[in-house]
Backbone as JSON Lines, residues from 0, in Angstrom:
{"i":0,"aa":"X","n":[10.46,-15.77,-0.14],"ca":[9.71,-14.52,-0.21],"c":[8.95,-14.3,1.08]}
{"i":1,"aa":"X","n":[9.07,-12.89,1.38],"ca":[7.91,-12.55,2.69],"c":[6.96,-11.26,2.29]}
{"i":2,"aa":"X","n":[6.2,-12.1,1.84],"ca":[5.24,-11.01,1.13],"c":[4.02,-10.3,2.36]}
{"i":3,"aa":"X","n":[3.74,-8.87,2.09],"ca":[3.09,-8.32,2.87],"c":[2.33,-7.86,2.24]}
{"i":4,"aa":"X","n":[0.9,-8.06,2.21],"ca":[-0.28,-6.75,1.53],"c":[-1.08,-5.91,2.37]}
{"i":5,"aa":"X","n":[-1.12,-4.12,2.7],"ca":[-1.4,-4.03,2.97],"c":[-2.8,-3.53,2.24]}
{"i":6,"aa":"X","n":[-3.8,-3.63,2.49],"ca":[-5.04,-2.96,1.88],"c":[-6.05,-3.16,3.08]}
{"i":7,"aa":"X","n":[-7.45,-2.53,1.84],"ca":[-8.85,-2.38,2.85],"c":[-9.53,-3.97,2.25]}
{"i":8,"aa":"X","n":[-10.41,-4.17,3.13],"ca":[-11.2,-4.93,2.7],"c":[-12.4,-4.7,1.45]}
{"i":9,"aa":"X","n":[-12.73,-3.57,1.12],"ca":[-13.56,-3.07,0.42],"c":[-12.7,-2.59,-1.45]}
{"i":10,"aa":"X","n":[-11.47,-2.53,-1.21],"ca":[-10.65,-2.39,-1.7],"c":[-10.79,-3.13,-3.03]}
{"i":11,"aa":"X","n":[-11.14,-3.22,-4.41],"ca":[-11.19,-3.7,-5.49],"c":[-9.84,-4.53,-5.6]}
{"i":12,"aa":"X","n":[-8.71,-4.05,-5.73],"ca":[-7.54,-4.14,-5.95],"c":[-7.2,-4.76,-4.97]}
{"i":13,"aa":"X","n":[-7.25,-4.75,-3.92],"ca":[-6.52,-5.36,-2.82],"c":[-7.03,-6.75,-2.72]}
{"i":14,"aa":"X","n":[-8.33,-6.84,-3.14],"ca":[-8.81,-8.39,-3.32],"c":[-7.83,-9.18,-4.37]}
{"i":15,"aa":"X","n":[-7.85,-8.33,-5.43],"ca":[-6.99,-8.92,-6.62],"c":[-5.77,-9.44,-6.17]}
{"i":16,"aa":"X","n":[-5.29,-8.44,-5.48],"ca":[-3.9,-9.12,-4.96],"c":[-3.58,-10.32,-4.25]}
{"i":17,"aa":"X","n":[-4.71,-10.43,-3.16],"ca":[-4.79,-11.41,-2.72],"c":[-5.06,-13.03,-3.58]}
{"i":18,"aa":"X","n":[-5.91,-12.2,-4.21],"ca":[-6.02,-13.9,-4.94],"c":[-5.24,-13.74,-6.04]}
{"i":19,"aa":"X","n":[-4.25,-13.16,-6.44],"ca":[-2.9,-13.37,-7.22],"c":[-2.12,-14.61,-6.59]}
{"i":20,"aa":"X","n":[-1.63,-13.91,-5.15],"ca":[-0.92,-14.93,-4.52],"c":[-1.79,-16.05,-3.81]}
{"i":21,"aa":"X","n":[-2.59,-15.88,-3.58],"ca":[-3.31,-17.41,-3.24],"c":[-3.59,-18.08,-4.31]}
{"i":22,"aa":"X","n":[-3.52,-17.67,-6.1],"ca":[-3.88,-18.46,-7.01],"c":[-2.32,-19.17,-6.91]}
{"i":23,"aa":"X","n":[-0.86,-18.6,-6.64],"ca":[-0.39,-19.42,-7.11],"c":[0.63,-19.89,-6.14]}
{"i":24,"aa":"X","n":[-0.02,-20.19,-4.59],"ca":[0.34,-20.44,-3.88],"c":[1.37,-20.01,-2.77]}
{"i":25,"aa":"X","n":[1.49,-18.63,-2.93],"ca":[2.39,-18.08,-2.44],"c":[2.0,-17.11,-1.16]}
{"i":26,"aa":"X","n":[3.02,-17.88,0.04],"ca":[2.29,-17.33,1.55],"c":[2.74,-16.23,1.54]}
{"i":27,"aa":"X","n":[1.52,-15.32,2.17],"ca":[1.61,-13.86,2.51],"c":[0.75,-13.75,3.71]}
{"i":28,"aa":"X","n":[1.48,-12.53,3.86],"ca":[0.52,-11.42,5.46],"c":[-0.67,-10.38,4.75]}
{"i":29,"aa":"X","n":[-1.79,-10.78,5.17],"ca":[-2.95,-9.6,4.82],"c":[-2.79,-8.93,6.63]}
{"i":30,"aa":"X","n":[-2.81,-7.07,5.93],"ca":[-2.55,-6.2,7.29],"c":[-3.76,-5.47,6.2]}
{"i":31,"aa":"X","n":[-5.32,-5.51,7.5],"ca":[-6.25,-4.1,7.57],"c":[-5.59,-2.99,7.05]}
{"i":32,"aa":"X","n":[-5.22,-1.68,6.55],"ca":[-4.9,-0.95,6.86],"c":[-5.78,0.33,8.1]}
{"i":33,"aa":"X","n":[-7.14,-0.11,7.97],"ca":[-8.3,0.03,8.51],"c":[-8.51,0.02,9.64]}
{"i":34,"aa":"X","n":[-7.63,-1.25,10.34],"ca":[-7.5,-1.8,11.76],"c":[-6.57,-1.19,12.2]}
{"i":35,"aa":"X","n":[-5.36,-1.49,11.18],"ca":[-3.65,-1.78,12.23],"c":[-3.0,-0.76,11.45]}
{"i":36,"aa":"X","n":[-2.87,-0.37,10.41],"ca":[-2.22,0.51,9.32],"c":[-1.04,0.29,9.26]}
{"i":37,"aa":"X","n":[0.13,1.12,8.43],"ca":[1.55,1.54,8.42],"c":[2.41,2.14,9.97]}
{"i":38,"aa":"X","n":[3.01,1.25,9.89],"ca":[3.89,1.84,11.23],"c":[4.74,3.08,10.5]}
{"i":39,"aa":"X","n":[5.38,3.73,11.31],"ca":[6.45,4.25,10.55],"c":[7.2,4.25,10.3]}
{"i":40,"aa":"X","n":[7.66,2.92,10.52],"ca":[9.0,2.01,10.24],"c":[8.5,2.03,8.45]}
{"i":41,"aa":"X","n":[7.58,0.89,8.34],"ca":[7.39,0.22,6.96],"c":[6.42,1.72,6.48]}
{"i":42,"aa":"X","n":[6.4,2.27,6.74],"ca":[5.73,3.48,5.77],"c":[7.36,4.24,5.04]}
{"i":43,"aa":"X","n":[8.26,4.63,5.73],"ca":[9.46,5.08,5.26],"c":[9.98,4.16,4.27]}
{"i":44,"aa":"X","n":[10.27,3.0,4.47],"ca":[10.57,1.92,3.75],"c":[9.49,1.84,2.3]}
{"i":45,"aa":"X","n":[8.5,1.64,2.76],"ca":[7.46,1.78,1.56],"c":[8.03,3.21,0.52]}
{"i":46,"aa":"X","n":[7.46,3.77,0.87],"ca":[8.26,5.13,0.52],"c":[9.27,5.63,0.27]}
{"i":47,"aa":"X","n":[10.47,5.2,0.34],"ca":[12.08,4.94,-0.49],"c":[11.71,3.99,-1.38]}
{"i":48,"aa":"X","n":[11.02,2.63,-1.4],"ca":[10.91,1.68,-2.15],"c":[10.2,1.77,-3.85]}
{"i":49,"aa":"X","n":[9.02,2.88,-3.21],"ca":[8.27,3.11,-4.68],"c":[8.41,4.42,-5.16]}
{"i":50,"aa":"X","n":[9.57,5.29,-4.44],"ca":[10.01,6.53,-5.46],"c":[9.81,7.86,-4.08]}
{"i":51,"aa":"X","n":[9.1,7.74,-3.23],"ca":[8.9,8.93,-2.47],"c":[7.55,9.12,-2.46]}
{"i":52,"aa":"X","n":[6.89,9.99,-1.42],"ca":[5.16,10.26,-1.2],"c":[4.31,10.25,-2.08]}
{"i":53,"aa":"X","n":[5.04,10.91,-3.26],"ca":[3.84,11.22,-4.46],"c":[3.57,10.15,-5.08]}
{"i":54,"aa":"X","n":[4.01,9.01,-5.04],"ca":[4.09,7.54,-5.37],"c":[3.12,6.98,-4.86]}
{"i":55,"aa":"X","n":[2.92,7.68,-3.35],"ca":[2.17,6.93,-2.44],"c":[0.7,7.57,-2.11]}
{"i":56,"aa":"X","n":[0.8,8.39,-2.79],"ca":[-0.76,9.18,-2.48],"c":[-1.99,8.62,-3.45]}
{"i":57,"aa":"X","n":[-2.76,8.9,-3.15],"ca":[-3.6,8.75,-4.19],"c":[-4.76,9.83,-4.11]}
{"i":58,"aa":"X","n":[-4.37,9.97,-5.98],"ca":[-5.07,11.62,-5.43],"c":[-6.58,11.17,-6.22]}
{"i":59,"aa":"X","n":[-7.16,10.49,-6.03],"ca":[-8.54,10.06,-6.25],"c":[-9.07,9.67,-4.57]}
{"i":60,"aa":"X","n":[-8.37,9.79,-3.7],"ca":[-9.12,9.36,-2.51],"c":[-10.63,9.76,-2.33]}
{"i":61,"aa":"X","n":[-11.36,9.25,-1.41],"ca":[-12.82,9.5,-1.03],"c":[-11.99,11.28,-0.01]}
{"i":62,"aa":"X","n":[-11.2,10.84,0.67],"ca":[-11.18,11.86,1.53],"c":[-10.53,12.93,0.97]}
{"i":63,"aa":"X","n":[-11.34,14.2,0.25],"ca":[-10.45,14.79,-0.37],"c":[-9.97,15.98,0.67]}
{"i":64,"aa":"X","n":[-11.21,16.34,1.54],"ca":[-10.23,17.51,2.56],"c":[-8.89,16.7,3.28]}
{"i":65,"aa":"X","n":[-8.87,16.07,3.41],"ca":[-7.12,15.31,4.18],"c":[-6.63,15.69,2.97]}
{"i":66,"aa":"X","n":[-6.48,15.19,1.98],"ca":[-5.51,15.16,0.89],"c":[-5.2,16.68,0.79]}
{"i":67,"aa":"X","n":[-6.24,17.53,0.5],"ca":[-6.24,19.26,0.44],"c":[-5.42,19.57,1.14]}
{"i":68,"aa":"X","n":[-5.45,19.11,3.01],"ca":[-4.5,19.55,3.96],"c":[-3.43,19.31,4.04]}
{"i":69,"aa":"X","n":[-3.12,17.9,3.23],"ca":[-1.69,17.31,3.43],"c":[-1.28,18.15,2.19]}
{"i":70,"aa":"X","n":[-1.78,18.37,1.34],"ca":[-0.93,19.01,0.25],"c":[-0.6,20.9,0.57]}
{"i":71,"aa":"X","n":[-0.69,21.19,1.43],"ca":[-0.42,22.39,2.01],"c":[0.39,21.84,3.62]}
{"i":72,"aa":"X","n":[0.88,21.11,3.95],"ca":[1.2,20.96,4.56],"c":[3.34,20.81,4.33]}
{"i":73,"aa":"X","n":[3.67,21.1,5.88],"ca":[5.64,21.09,5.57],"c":[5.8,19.77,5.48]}
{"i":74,"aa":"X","n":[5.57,19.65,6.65],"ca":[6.14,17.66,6.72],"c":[4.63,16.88,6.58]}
{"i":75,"aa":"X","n":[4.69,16.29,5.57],"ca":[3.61,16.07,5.04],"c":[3.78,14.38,5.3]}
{"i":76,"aa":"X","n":[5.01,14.06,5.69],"ca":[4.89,12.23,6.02],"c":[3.9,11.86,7.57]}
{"i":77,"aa":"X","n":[4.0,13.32,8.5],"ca":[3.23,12.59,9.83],"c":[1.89,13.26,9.43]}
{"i":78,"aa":"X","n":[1.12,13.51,8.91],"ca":[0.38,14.03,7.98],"c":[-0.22,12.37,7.28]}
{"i":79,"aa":"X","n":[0.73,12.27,6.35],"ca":[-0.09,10.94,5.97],"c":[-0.18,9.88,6.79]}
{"i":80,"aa":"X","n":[1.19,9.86,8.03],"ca":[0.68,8.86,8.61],"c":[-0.39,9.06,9.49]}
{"i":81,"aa":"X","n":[-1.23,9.8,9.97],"ca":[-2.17,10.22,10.78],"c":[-3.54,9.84,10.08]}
{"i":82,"aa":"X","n":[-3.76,9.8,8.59],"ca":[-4.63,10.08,7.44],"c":[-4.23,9.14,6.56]}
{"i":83,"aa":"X","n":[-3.82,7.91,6.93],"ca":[-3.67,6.62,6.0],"c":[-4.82,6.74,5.01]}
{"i":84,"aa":"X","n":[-6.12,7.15,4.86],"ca":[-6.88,6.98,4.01],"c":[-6.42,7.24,2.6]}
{"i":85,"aa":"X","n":[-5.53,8.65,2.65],"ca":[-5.31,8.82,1.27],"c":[-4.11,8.26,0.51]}
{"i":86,"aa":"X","n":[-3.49,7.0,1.29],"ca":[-2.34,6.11,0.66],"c":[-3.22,5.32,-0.58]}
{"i":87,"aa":"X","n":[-2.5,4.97,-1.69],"ca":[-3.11,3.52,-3.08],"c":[-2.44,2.93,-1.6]}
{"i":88,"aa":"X","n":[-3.78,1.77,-2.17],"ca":[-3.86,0.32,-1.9],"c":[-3.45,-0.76,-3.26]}
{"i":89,"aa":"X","n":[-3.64,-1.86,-3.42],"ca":[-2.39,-2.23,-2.02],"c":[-1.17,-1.94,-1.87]}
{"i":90,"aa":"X","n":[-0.81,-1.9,-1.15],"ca":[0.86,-1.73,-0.71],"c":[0.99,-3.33,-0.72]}
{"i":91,"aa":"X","n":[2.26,-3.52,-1.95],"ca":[2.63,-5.0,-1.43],"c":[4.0,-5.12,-1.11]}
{"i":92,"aa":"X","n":[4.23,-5.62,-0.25],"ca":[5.81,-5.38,0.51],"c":[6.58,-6.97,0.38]}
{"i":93,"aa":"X","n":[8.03,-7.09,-0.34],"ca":[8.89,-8.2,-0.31],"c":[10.17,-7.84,0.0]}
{"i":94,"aa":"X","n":[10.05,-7.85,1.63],"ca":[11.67,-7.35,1.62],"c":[11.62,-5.77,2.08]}
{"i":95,"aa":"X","n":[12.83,-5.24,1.25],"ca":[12.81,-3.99,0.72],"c":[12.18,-3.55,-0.51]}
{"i":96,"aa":"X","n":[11.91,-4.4,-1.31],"ca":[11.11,-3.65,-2.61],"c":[9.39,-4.17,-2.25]}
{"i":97,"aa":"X","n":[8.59,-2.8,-2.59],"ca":[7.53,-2.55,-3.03],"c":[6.87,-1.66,-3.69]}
{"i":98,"aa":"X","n":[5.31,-2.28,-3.74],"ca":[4.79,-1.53,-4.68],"c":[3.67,-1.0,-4.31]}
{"i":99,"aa":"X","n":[3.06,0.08,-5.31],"ca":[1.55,0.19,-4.98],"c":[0.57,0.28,-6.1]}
{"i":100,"aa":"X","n":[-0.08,-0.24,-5.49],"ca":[-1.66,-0.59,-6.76],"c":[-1.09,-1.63,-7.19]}
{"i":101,"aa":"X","n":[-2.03,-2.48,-8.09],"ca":[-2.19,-3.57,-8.92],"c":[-1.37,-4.29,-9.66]}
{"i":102,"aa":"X","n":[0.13,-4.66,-9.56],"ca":[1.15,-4.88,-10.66],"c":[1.24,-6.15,-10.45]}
{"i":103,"aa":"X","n":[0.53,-6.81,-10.96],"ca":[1.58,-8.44,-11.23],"c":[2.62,-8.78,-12.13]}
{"i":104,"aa":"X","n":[2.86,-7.83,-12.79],"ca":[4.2,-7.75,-13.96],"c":[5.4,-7.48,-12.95]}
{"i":105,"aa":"X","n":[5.32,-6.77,-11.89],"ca":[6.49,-6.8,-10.73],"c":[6.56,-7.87,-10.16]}
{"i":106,"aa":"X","n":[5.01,-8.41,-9.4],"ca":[5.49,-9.61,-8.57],"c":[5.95,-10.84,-9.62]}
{"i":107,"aa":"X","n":[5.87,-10.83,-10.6],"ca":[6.33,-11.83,-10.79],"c":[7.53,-12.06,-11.69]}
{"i":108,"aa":"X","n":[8.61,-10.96,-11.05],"ca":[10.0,-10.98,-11.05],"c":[10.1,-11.22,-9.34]}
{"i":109,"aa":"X","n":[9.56,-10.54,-8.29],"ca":[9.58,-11.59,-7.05],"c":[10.6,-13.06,-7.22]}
{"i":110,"aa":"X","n":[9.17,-13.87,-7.94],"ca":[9.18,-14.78,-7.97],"c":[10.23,-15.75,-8.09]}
């Protein structure tokens, strides 16, 4: 397995994740999204993986004017990638399949 999480540090959920796989020993990459974010390599990938954008938004963000703009917007992928704020956390990446938000009932078919 090459597990990737991306989240915030402040992130409820993204802590969880982390100590999912550190409870049961399983090495992973923690990526800031804060610092370093989604390239747009693994943002496309993310995004075929969990169904398409609307998968990937989260429409509870703090930032709701981005979200307002991206949702009136044509191409709304360089849009989110510009405005990572309003992606769910975590993004957890194995491979080609991932997910977003909180599922340990997925990772642990990973496994």
């Amino acid at each position: 397995m090459n597990i990737q999480i991306f989240g915030t540090k402040k992130c409820f959920d993204t802590q969880k994740a982390i100590r999912y796989f550190k409870e049961r020993r399983i090495k992973f990459q923690y990526v800031d999204m804060i610092e370093k974010g989604l390239s747009k390599g693994e943002f496309n990938s993310v995004k075929q993986a969990v169904g398409g954008l609307d998968n990937l938004i989260d429409q509870n963000c703090k930032d709701q004017n981005a979200l307002s703009l991206i949702s009136y917007m044509v191409d709304k992928d360089e849009k989110v990638l510009e405005n990572q704020q309003v992606i769910k956390t975590p993004i957890v990446r194995n491979g080609r399949q991932a997910t977003v938000g909180y599922q340990p009932e997925v990772w642990e078919s990973w496994e």
